[in-house]
Amino acid sequence: MNPKPVLLTYEIHGDGSPVIFLHGFPFNRHLWDELIPFISPHARMILPDLRGFGESPTSTDVFTMSLLADDVCHLMDHLNLPQAILVGHSMGGYIALTFAHQYPQRLAGLALIASHADPDSPARRESRYHTVAQIQKQGIQPLLEEMPQRLTPSPAVQEKVRLFIQSCSPQTAIQALLGMAEREDANPWLREIRVPVLVVTGSTDPLIDPTRIQTMLESLPTATWVELPGVGHMPMLEVPAELAGVLLNWIRQIQG
Ligand code: MLT
């Protein structure tokens, strides 16, 4: 049994079909700010801070993807939403996939942005534990040193990423890193998904292996895959108008 869900801090922009945007690690709800003018005239954007991030309450637990998915469901209950479309960036995508498995009847559509269904490889898990040990000694500094240039080639976007990292508490970073390290393989869950799926990747994202995306899509035969040329891990900061266009096209199809 998971620990109790917390009520996430959130913002809402626009009316109509609810679309919940789940940020990646170690960001917060403001990750999506540049998409608001494009999407909010056409859909109800719900932007939560995940547990421990931004202004949301925290707890002492490991932030498993299952626990973070429970928090999303709790927010939907709070907002009286029987169903919503989930858009997840990277770690937010891991949470959205877990939500699809745990709460299939509450899902109206699933968009994975720079995300995938694989668990950590043993090497990746080891490197997360190493980062946890570094954060325990030095605070958030190790993330500041290695993450921005790994996530995007654009110096301007790296600067934005740096500001997000600085606003993340070391304890939250540790709890989320441990949660990602122990996350389950979501591949067996893909064939259970009965709602429209959108997969968006950047062609130069070093965290995404296109051959693994191909494999994931074999289990999602009706999914739409859009690859953004020359884009890294942060399309919402690198090419917000383009990403918003892709999302809106897909949301409109669901709205029918
Ligand atoms: C993220 O952007 O959410 C993380 O970098 C994902 C990960 O570390 O696997």
Short mmCIF file of N, CA and C and ligand atoms in Angstrom, two decimals, residues 23-27 31 89-94 113-116 118 120 124 128 147 150-151 177 180 183 207 233-234, ligand 1:
data_model
loop_
_atom_site.label_atom_id
_atom_site.label_comp_id
_atom_site.label_asym_id
_atom_site.label_seq_id
_atom_site.Cartn_x
_atom_site.Cartn_y
_atom_site.Cartn_z
N HIS A 23 5.18 17.75 -14.96
CA HIS A 23 6.55 18.17 -15.28
C HIS A 23 7.55 17.04 -15.01
N GLY A 24 8.73 17.18 -15.60
CA GLY A 24 9.80 16.22 -15.37
C GLY A 24 10.66 16.61 -14.19
N PHE A 25 11.78 15.93 -14.07
CA PHE A 25 12.72 16.10 -12.96
C PHE A 25 13.86 16.99 -13.37
N PRO A 26 14.25 17.98 -12.60
CA PRO A 26 13.76 18.44 -11.30
C PRO A 26 13.04 19.78 -11.45
N PHE A 27 11.96 19.77 -12.25
CA PHE A 27 11.28 21.02 -12.63
C PHE A 27 10.08 21.27 -11.71
N LEU A 31 7.38 24.90 -15.75
CA LEU A 31 7.99 24.34 -16.95
C LEU A 31 7.11 24.59 -18.18
N HIS A 89 6.08 15.02 -19.17
CA HIS A 89 7.43 15.22 -19.68
C HIS A 89 8.41 14.33 -18.91
N SER A 90 9.09 13.47 -19.59
CA SER A 90 10.18 12.68 -19.01
C SER A 90 9.73 11.96 -17.74
N MET A 91 10.15 12.36 -16.54
CA MET A 91 9.65 11.70 -15.33
C MET A 91 8.12 11.82 -15.25
N GLY A 92 7.59 12.95 -15.73
CA GLY A 92 6.12 13.11 -15.77
C GLY A 92 5.48 12.05 -16.65
N GLY A 93 6.21 11.62 -17.70
CA GLY A 93 5.73 10.54 -18.57
C GLY A 93 5.75 9.20 -17.85
N TYR A 94 6.80 8.98 -17.02
CA TYR A 94 6.83 7.73 -16.24
C TYR A 94 5.60 7.68 -15.32
N ILE A 113 6.09 13.23 -23.59
CA ILE A 113 7.03 14.18 -24.19
C ILE A 113 8.42 13.81 -23.69
N ALA A 114 9.32 13.45 -24.58
CA ALA A 114 10.69 13.09 -24.22
C ALA A 114 10.69 12.05 -23.08
N SER A 115 9.87 11.03 -23.25
CA SER A 115 9.73 10.03 -22.20
C SER A 115 9.64 8.64 -22.85
N HIS A 116 9.58 7.61 -22.05
CA HIS A 116 9.59 6.24 -22.57
C HIS A 116 9.12 5.29 -21.47
N ASP A 118 10.72 2.36 -20.51
CA ASP A 118 11.74 1.45 -19.96
C ASP A 118 12.06 1.77 -18.50
N ASP A 120 15.05 1.82 -15.44
CA ASP A 120 16.48 2.17 -15.48
C ASP A 120 17.30 0.92 -15.78
N ARG A 124 22.33 2.97 -15.21
CA ARG A 124 21.59 4.22 -14.95
C ARG A 124 21.20 4.29 -13.46
N ARG A 128 22.26 7.03 -10.65
CA ARG A 128 21.32 7.80 -9.80
C ARG A 128 21.75 7.70 -8.33
N MET A 147 23.55 18.65 -15.34
CA MET A 147 22.28 18.45 -16.08
C MET A 147 22.04 19.39 -17.26
N ARG A 150 23.50 18.55 -20.55
CA ARG A 150 23.08 17.21 -21.01
C ARG A 150 21.67 17.27 -21.62
N LEU A 151 20.84 18.18 -21.11
CA LEU A 151 19.44 18.20 -21.53
C LEU A 151 19.19 18.97 -22.82
N LEU A 177 14.86 10.92 -7.31
CA LEU A 177 15.87 10.06 -7.96
C LEU A 177 15.71 8.61 -7.49
N MET A 180 12.66 7.18 -9.23
CA MET A 180 12.89 6.82 -10.64
C MET A 180 13.75 5.56 -10.73
N ARG A 183 11.67 2.46 -10.37
CA ARG A 183 10.39 2.37 -11.10
C ARG A 183 10.31 1.07 -11.90
N LEU A 207 18.80 11.54 -23.98
CA LEU A 207 18.17 10.63 -23.01
C LEU A 207 17.20 9.65 -23.68
N HIS A 233 16.08 17.56 -25.01
CA HIS A 233 15.17 16.95 -24.02
C HIS A 233 14.08 17.92 -23.55
N MET A 234 14.17 19.21 -23.95
CA MET A 234 13.30 20.23 -23.36
C MET A 234 12.46 20.96 -24.41
C1 MLT B 1 13.49 14.09 -16.42
O1 MLT B 1 13.75 14.96 -17.28
O2 MLT B 1 12.38 14.00 -15.88
C2 MLT B 1 14.58 13.14 -16.01
O3 MLT B 1 15.80 13.55 -16.53
C3 MLT B 1 14.26 11.76 -16.44
C4 MLT B 1 15.27 10.75 -16.02
O4 MLT B 1 16.26 11.10 -15.36
O5 MLT B 1 15.08 9.56 -16.36
#
